[in-house]
PDB file of C-alpha atoms in Angstrom:
ATOM      1  CA  UNK A 202       3.616  64.666  54.164  1.00 43.00           C
ATOM      2  CA  UNK A 203       2.077  61.823  52.138  1.00 46.00           C
ATOM      3  CA  UNK A 204       2.884  61.443  48.461  1.00 45.00           C
ATOM      4  CA  UNK A 205      -0.752  62.062  47.540  1.00 46.00           C
ATOM      5  CA  UNK A 206      -0.930  65.324  49.514  1.00 45.00           C
ATOM      6  CA  UNK A 207       2.395  66.472  48.062  1.00 44.00           C
ATOM      7  CA  UNK A 208       1.088  65.930  44.523  1.00 48.00           C
ATOM      8  CA  UNK A 209      -2.189  67.692  45.320  1.00 43.00           C
ATOM      9  CA  UNK A 210      -0.179  70.644  46.575  1.00 44.00           C
ATOM     10  CA  UNK A 211       1.639  70.859  43.266  1.00 45.00           C
ATOM     11  CA  UNK A 212      -1.662  70.707  41.429  1.00 42.00           C
ATOM     12  CA  UNK A 213      -3.041  73.519  43.552  1.00 37.00           C
ATOM     13  CA  UNK A 214      -0.048  75.676  42.657  1.00 36.00           C
ATOM     14  CA  UNK A 215      -0.710  75.089  38.978  1.00 37.00           C
ATOM     15  CA  UNK A 216       2.617  73.395  38.378  1.00 40.00           C
ATOM     16  CA  UNK A 217       1.035  70.758  36.162  1.00 39.00           C
ATOM     17  CA  UNK A 218      -0.530  73.167  33.699  1.00 45.00           C
ATOM     18  CA  UNK A 219       1.073  73.456  30.262  1.00 53.00           C
ATOM     19  CA  UNK A 220       4.290  75.410  30.680  1.00 49.00           C
ATOM     20  CA  UNK A 221       6.436  77.479  28.359  1.00 45.00           C
ATOM     21  CA  UNK A 222       9.941  77.763  29.758  1.00 50.00           C
ATOM     22  CA  UNK A 223      13.118  79.514  28.806  1.00 43.00           C
ATOM     23  CA  UNK A 224      14.260  83.079  28.288  1.00 46.00           C
ATOM     24  CA  UNK A 225      14.248  82.918  24.513  1.00 52.00           C
ATOM     25  CA  UNK A 226      11.026  83.545  22.574  1.00 57.00           C
ATOM     26  CA  UNK A 227       9.039  80.324  22.443  1.00 62.00           C
ATOM     27  CA  UNK A 228       9.031  80.361  18.642  1.00 67.00           C
ATOM     28  CA  UNK A 229      12.818  79.848  18.651  1.00 89.00           C
ATOM     29  CA  UNK A 230      12.744  76.836  20.958  1.00 97.00           C
ATOM     30  CA  UNK A 231      11.785  73.262  20.071  1.00 97.00           C
ATOM     31  CA  UNK A 232       8.458  72.153  21.512  1.00 98.00           C
ATOM     32  CA  UNK A 233       8.254  68.970  23.590  1.00 99.00           C
ATOM     33  CA  UNK A 234       4.944  67.396  24.599  1.00 99.00           C
ATOM     34  CA  UNK A 235       4.858  65.111  27.643  1.00 99.00           C
ATOM     35  CA  UNK A 236       1.826  62.850  27.989  1.00 99.00           C
ATOM     36  CA  UNK A 237       1.141  60.078  30.458  1.00 98.00           C
ATOM     37  CA  UNK A 238      -0.428  59.299  33.799  1.00 98.00           C
ATOM     38  CA  UNK A 239       0.082  60.797  37.265  1.00 98.00           C
ATOM     39  CA  UNK A 240       3.730  59.733  37.258  1.00 99.00           C
ATOM     40  CA  UNK A 241       4.299  62.058  34.302  1.00 99.00           C
ATOM     41  CA  UNK A 242       2.370  64.794  36.073  1.00 98.00           C
ATOM     42  CA  UNK A 243       4.665  64.505  39.087  1.00 98.00           C
ATOM     43  CA  UNK A 244       7.985  64.812  37.229  1.00 99.00           C
ATOM     44  CA  UNK A 245       6.956  67.560  34.799  1.00 99.00           C
ATOM     45  CA  UNK A 246       8.136  70.479  36.995  1.00 98.00           C
ATOM     46  CA  UNK A 247      11.637  68.981  37.250  1.00 98.00           C
ATOM     47  CA  UNK A 248      11.778  68.484  33.476  1.00 99.00           C
ATOM     48  CA  UNK A 249      10.729  72.099  32.997  1.00 98.00           C
ATOM     49  CA  UNK A 250      13.467  73.243  35.372  1.00 98.00           C
ATOM     50  CA  UNK A 251      16.124  71.094  33.721  1.00 98.00           C
ATOM     51  CA  UNK A 252      15.241  72.197  30.180  1.00 98.00           C
ATOM     52  CA  UNK A 253      14.737  75.888  30.862  1.00 97.00           C
ATOM     53  CA  UNK A 254      15.986  77.856  27.879  1.00 96.00           C
ATOM     54  CA  UNK A 255      16.327  74.685  25.807  1.00 97.00           C
ATOM     55  CA  UNK A 256      12.749  73.702  24.993  1.00 98.00           C
ATOM     56  CA  UNK A 257       9.104  74.632  25.338  1.00 98.00           C
ATOM     57  CA  UNK A 258       7.519  71.973  27.534  1.00 98.00           C
ATOM     58  CA  UNK A 259       3.819  71.268  27.058  1.00 98.00           C
ATOM     59  CA  UNK A 260       2.355  68.936  29.669  1.00 98.00           C
ATOM     60  CA  UNK A 261      -1.447  68.646  29.758  1.00 98.00           C
ATOM     61  CA  UNK A 262      -2.957  68.940  33.221  1.00 97.00           C
ATOM     62  CA  UNK A 263      -5.168  65.891  32.603  1.00 97.00           C
ATOM     63  CA  UNK A 264      -4.117  62.421  33.701  1.00 98.00           C
ATOM     64  CA  UNK A 265      -3.583  60.372  30.540  1.00 98.00           C
ATOM     65  CA  UNK A 266      -4.669  57.153  32.296  1.00 98.00           C
ATOM     66  CA  UNK A 267      -4.658  54.057  30.057  1.00 99.00           C
ATOM     67  CA  UNK A 268      -3.757  53.576  26.394  1.00 99.00           C
ATOM     68  CA  UNK A 269      -7.409  53.722  25.301  1.00 99.00           C
ATOM     69  CA  UNK A 270      -7.789  57.146  26.876  1.00 99.00           C
ATOM     70  CA  UNK A 271      -4.486  58.436  25.541  1.00 99.00           C
ATOM     71  CA  UNK A 272      -5.397  57.377  22.017  1.00 98.00           C
ATOM     72  CA  UNK A 273      -8.797  59.035  22.400  1.00 98.00           C
ATOM     73  CA  UNK A 274      -7.219  62.389  23.355  1.00 98.00           C
ATOM     74  CA  UNK A 275      -4.292  62.499  20.914  1.00 98.00           C
ATOM     75  CA  UNK A 276      -5.787  65.332  18.877  1.00 98.00           C
ATOM     76  CA  UNK A 277      -6.264  67.471  21.974  1.00 98.00           C
ATOM     77  CA  UNK A 278      -3.020  66.690  23.755  1.00 98.00           C
ATOM     78  CA  UNK A 279      -0.566  66.181  20.885  1.00 99.00           C
ATOM     79  CA  UNK A 280      -1.734  66.799  17.329  1.00 98.00           C
ATOM     80  CA  UNK A 281      -2.916  70.362  17.822  1.00 98.00           C
ATOM     81  CA  UNK A 282       0.413  71.290  19.439  1.00 98.00           C
ATOM     82  CA  UNK A 283       2.453  70.164  16.394  1.00 98.00           C
ATOM     83  CA  UNK A 284       5.482  69.488  18.611  1.00 98.00           C
ATOM     84  CA  UNK A 285       9.038  68.628  17.667  1.00 98.00           C
ATOM     85  CA  UNK A 286       9.241  65.790  20.202  1.00 99.00           C
ATOM     86  CA  UNK A 287       6.579  63.681  21.926  1.00 99.00           C
ATOM     87  CA  UNK A 288       7.491  61.737  25.084  1.00 99.00           C
ATOM     88  CA  UNK A 289       4.619  59.446  26.055  1.00 99.00           C
ATOM     89  CA  UNK A 290       3.757  56.693  28.478  1.00 99.00           C
ATOM     90  CA  UNK A 291       0.768  54.543  29.279  1.00 99.00           C
ATOM     91  CA  UNK A 292       0.752  51.257  31.109  1.00 99.00           C
ATOM     92  CA  UNK A 293       0.016  51.392  34.825  1.00 99.00           C
ATOM     93  CA  UNK A 294      -3.714  51.974  34.343  1.00 99.00           C
ATOM     94  CA  UNK A 295      -3.785  49.370  31.568  1.00 99.00           C
ATOM     95  CA  UNK A 296      -2.493  46.757  34.035  1.00 99.00           C
ATOM     96  CA  UNK A 297      -5.260  47.160  36.601  1.00 99.00           C
ATOM     97  CA  UNK A 298      -6.171  43.514  37.215  1.00 98.00           C
ATOM     98  CA  UNK A 299      -9.745  42.967  38.345  1.00 98.00           C
ATOM     99  CA  UNK A 300     -10.007  40.455  41.152  1.00 96.00           C
ATOM    100  CA  UNK A 301     -13.330  38.889  40.131  1.00 97.00           C
ATOM    101  CA  UNK A 302     -12.416  38.171  36.519  1.00 98.00           C
ATOM    102  CA  UNK A 303      -8.621  38.138  36.494  1.00 97.00           C
ATOM    103  CA  UNK A 304      -8.733  40.401  33.443  1.00 99.00           C
ATOM    104  CA  UNK A 305      -6.821  43.608  32.834  1.00 99.00           C
ATOM    105  CA  UNK A 306      -8.350  47.031  32.249  1.00 99.00           C
ATOM    106  CA  UNK A 307      -6.733  46.892  28.798  1.00 99.00           C
ATOM    107  CA  UNK A 308      -5.754  43.441  27.560  1.00 99.00           C
ATOM    108  CA  UNK A 309      -2.174  42.806  26.440  1.00 99.00           C
ATOM    109  CA  UNK A 310      -3.411  42.403  22.868  1.00 99.00           C
ATOM    110  CA  UNK A 311      -5.286  45.711  22.909  1.00 99.00           C
ATOM    111  CA  UNK A 312      -2.381  47.426  24.635  1.00 99.00           C
ATOM    112  CA  UNK A 313      -0.103  46.443  21.773  1.00 99.00           C
ATOM    113  CA  UNK A 314      -2.648  47.598  19.186  1.00 99.00           C
ATOM    114  CA  UNK A 315      -3.117  50.922  20.973  1.00 99.00           C
ATOM    115  CA  UNK A 316       0.619  51.584  21.176  1.00 99.00           C
ATOM    116  CA  UNK A 317       0.994  50.995  17.459  1.00 99.00           C
ATOM    117  CA  UNK A 318      -1.972  53.249  16.719  1.00 99.00           C
ATOM    118  CA  UNK A 319      -0.623  56.036  18.941  1.00 99.00           C
ATOM    119  CA  UNK A 320       2.782  56.053  17.261  1.00 99.00           C
ATOM    120  CA  UNK A 321       1.339  55.782  13.775  1.00 99.00           C
ATOM    121  CA  UNK A 322      -1.133  58.618  14.266  1.00 99.00           C
ATOM    122  CA  UNK A 323       1.427  60.987  15.768  1.00 99.00           C
ATOM    123  CA  UNK A 324       3.787  60.274  12.886  1.00 99.00           C
ATOM    124  CA  UNK A 325       1.029  60.687  10.315  1.00 99.00           C
ATOM    125  CA  UNK A 326      -0.371  63.953  11.661  1.00 99.00           C
ATOM    126  CA  UNK A 327       2.799  65.646  12.941  1.00 98.00           C
ATOM    127  CA  UNK A 328       6.489  65.720  12.084  1.00 98.00           C
ATOM    128  CA  UNK A 329       7.460  64.994  15.696  1.00 98.00           C
ATOM    129  CA  UNK A 330      10.075  62.578  16.939  1.00 98.00           C
ATOM    130  CA  UNK A 331       8.089  60.051  18.980  1.00 99.00           C
ATOM    131  CA  UNK A 332       9.595  58.632  22.190  1.00 99.00           C
ATOM    132  CA  UNK A 333       8.158  56.135  24.656  1.00 99.00           C
ATOM    133  CA  UNK A 334       8.775  55.906  28.409  1.00 99.00           C
ATOM    134  CA  UNK A 335       8.439  52.569  30.174  1.00 99.00           C
ATOM    135  CA  UNK A 336       6.051  52.301  33.111  1.00 99.00           C
ATOM    136  CA  UNK A 337       7.616  52.624  36.526  1.00 99.00           C
ATOM    137  CA  UNK A 338       7.773  49.741  39.035  1.00 99.00           C
ATOM    138  CA  UNK A 339       5.231  48.878  41.698  1.00 98.00           C
ATOM    139  CA  UNK A 340       5.881  47.582  45.206  1.00 98.00           C
ATOM    140  CA  UNK A 341       3.187  44.933  45.575  1.00 98.00           C
ATOM    141  CA  UNK A 342       2.828  44.935  49.356  1.00 98.00           C
ATOM    142  CA  UNK A 343       2.451  48.711  49.600  1.00 98.00           C
ATOM    143  CA  UNK A 344       0.127  48.854  46.595  1.00 98.00           C
ATOM    144  CA  UNK A 345      -2.112  46.129  48.044  1.00 98.00           C
ATOM    145  CA  UNK A 346      -2.308  47.762  51.475  1.00 98.00           C
ATOM    146  CA  UNK A 347      -3.139  51.170  50.009  1.00 97.00           C
ATOM    147  CA  UNK A 348      -5.884  49.698  47.795  1.00 97.00           C
ATOM    148  CA  UNK A 349      -7.499  47.267  50.210  1.00 96.00           C
ATOM    149  CA  UNK A 350     -11.166  46.844  49.353  1.00 93.00           C
ATOM    150  CA  UNK A 351     -10.840  47.962  45.736  1.00 96.00           C
ATOM    151  CA  UNK A 352     -11.902  45.669  42.927  1.00 97.00           C
ATOM    152  CA  UNK A 353      -8.504  45.578  41.239  1.00 98.00           C
ATOM    153  CA  UNK A 354      -4.814  44.973  41.909  1.00 98.00           C
ATOM    154  CA  UNK A 355      -1.693  46.728  40.687  1.00 98.00           C
ATOM    155  CA  UNK A 356       1.204  44.290  40.435  1.00 98.00           C
ATOM    156  CA  UNK A 357       4.864  44.636  39.622  1.00 98.00           C
ATOM    157  CA  UNK A 358       4.926  41.594  37.367  1.00 98.00           C
ATOM    158  CA  UNK A 359       2.080  43.033  35.289  1.00 99.00           C
ATOM    159  CA  UNK A 360       4.128  46.185  34.760  1.00 99.00           C
ATOM    160  CA  UNK A 361       7.042  44.065  33.571  1.00 99.00           C
ATOM    161  CA  UNK A 362       4.748  42.121  31.213  1.00 99.00           C
ATOM    162  CA  UNK A 363       3.351  45.279  29.621  1.00 99.00           C
ATOM    163  CA  UNK A 364       6.750  46.960  29.447  1.00 99.00           C
ATOM    164  CA  UNK A 365       8.044  43.956  27.521  1.00 99.00           C
ATOM    165  CA  UNK A 366       5.203  44.354  25.036  1.00 99.00           C
ATOM    166  CA  UNK A 367       5.907  48.065  24.681  1.00 99.00           C
ATOM    167  CA  UNK A 368       9.650  47.628  24.213  1.00 99.00           C
ATOM    168  CA  UNK A 369       9.051  45.069  21.468  1.00 99.00           C
ATOM    169  CA  UNK A 370       6.603  47.372  19.678  1.00 99.00           C
ATOM    170  CA  UNK A 371       8.911  50.366  19.941  1.00 99.00           C
ATOM    171  CA  UNK A 372      11.835  48.329  18.651  1.00 99.00           C
ATOM    172  CA  UNK A 373       9.804  47.299  15.615  1.00 99.00           C
ATOM    173  CA  UNK A 374       8.675  50.887  14.997  1.00 99.00           C
ATOM    174  CA  UNK A 375      12.122  52.402  15.632  1.00 99.00           C
ATOM    175  CA  UNK A 376      10.896  54.500  18.557  1.00 99.00           C
ATOM    176  CA  UNK A 377      13.495  55.589  21.161  1.00 99.00           C
ATOM    177  CA  UNK A 378      12.689  54.240  24.637  1.00 99.00           C
ATOM    178  CA  UNK A 379      13.274  56.140  27.867  1.00 99.00           C
ATOM    179  CA  UNK A 380      13.561  53.270  30.356  1.00 99.00           C
ATOM    180  CA  UNK A 381      12.164  54.836  33.505  1.00 99.00           C
ATOM    181  CA  UNK A 382      11.536  51.407  35.011  1.00 99.00           C
ATOM    182  CA  UNK A 383      15.235  50.558  34.918  1.00 98.00           C
ATOM    183  CA  UNK A 384      16.204  54.030  36.116  1.00 98.00           C
ATOM    184  CA  UNK A 385      14.251  53.343  39.303  1.00 98.00           C
ATOM    185  CA  UNK A 386      15.050  49.660  39.847  1.00 97.00           C
ATOM    186  CA  UNK A 387      18.797  50.076  39.319  1.00 97.00           C
ATOM    187  CA  UNK A 388      19.107  53.062  41.648  1.00 95.00           C
ATOM    188  CA  UNK A 389      21.354  52.353  44.647  1.00 91.00           C
ATOM    189  CA  UNK A 390      20.956  53.121  48.384  1.00 91.00           C
ATOM    190  CA  UNK A 391      20.150  55.513  49.886  1.00 89.00           C
ATOM    191  CA  UNK A 392      17.924  55.997  46.832  1.00 92.00           C
ATOM    192  CA  UNK A 393      16.936  52.377  46.250  1.00 95.00           C
ATOM    193  CA  UNK A 394      13.452  51.675  44.920  1.00 97.00           C
ATOM    194  CA  UNK A 395      12.003  51.344  48.439  1.00 96.00           C
ATOM    195  CA  UNK A 396      13.041  54.927  49.177  1.00 97.00           C
ATOM    196  CA  UNK A 397      11.937  56.281  45.812  1.00 98.00           C
ATOM    197  CA  UNK A 398       8.390  54.916  45.900  1.00 98.00           C
ATOM    198  CA  UNK A 399       5.880  56.299  48.361  1.00 98.00           C
ATOM    199  CA  UNK A 400       3.579  54.588  50.833  1.00 98.00           C
ATOM    200  CA  UNK A 401       1.044  53.606  48.162  1.00 98.00           C
ATOM    201  CA  UNK A 402       3.640  51.586  46.249  1.00 98.00           C
ATOM    202  CA  UNK A 403       2.969  53.365  42.948  1.00 98.00           C
ATOM    203  CA  UNK A 404       3.600  57.090  43.274  1.00 99.00           C
ATOM    204  CA  UNK A 405       6.954  58.605  44.111  1.00 98.00           C
ATOM    205  CA  UNK A 406       8.548  60.463  46.972  1.00 98.00           C
ATOM    206  CA  UNK A 407      10.162  63.841  46.324  1.00 98.00           C
ATOM    207  CA  UNK A 408      13.482  62.069  45.769  1.00 97.00           C
ATOM    208  CA  UNK A 409      11.864  59.696  43.301  1.00 98.00           C
ATOM    209  CA  UNK A 410      10.216  62.510  41.393  1.00 98.00           C
ATOM    210  CA  UNK A 411      13.538  64.326  41.145  1.00 98.00           C
ATOM    211  CA  UNK A 412      15.259  61.202  39.828  1.00 98.00           C
ATOM    212  CA  UNK A 413      12.560  60.669  37.188  1.00 98.00           C
ATOM    213  CA  UNK A 414      12.615  64.315  36.141  1.00 99.00           C
ATOM    214  CA  UNK A 415      16.362  64.243  35.698  1.00 98.00           C
ATOM    215  CA  UNK A 416      16.164  60.990  33.736  1.00 98.00           C
ATOM    216  CA  UNK A 417      13.485  62.350  31.390  1.00 99.00           C
ATOM    217  CA  UNK A 418      15.250  65.685  30.931  1.00 99.00           C
ATOM    218  CA  UNK A 419      18.536  63.969  30.105  1.00 98.00           C
ATOM    219  CA  UNK A 420      16.830  61.668  27.625  1.00 99.00           C
ATOM    220  CA  UNK A 421      15.069  64.599  25.975  1.00 99.00           C
ATOM    221  CA  UNK A 422      18.287  66.572  25.681  1.00 98.00           C
ATOM    222  CA  UNK A 423      19.684  63.720  23.591  1.00 97.00           C
ATOM    223  CA  UNK A 424      16.639  63.911  21.326  1.00 97.00           C
ATOM    224  CA  UNK A 425      17.010  67.687  21.005  1.00 96.00           C
ATOM    225  CA  UNK A 426      20.634  67.280  19.933  1.00 92.00           C
ATOM    226  CA  UNK A 427      19.424  64.941  17.203  1.00 86.00           C
ATOM    227  CA  UNK A 428      16.960  67.612  16.073  1.00 83.00           C
ATOM    228  CA  UNK A 429      19.791  70.141  15.846  1.00 67.00           C
ATOM    229  CA  UNK A 430      21.795  67.763  13.656  1.00 62.00           C
ATOM    230  CA  UNK A 431      18.851  67.323  11.322  1.00 58.00           C
TER     231      UNK A 431
END
């Protein structure tokens, strides 16, 4: 089964709708909001499974797409939830590089501005701990073959460029970073990056989704421990 069909199957089953998990009443559990693109949508069910009984997981069914779109929908996806922790990502859509102009969907300068605005608004309008997840790698040859005829490219070096911007911003703003990019690229055979990424070079196989879900859940558990100490 292709990665795209597998993800559509999960969507059809409603696994990407906002979920409340755990046996305890939701009011007693910390609330975690996950926002991001289709990569986030794919690993949400594994995060829910891993954190059952430990947190309420809210994961909007909409694809967050680029940083402009995420900033536009903060009130809907984050602010109104008043969560304890926010785990967010944007980057892959921002790096769409248009072949005619050589420009990105969101320029590096605007990407940096948007990231700062996202963090600042969440902190201003909620009391949540804000966390950022780096964008996952791209296999250029697969991505190019799967998108032949489109007016843009998705490139691994663009992901690295934008991740570097994000990491610098988050360091300055004292935002914890969940390095999903490194989690994938440092994985060893038989789960090396070529086995974790699907045929389109961007989305993940079932094994890749499981790895990401476990990485995110483990990272969030560390943040929840910090909440308990506070």
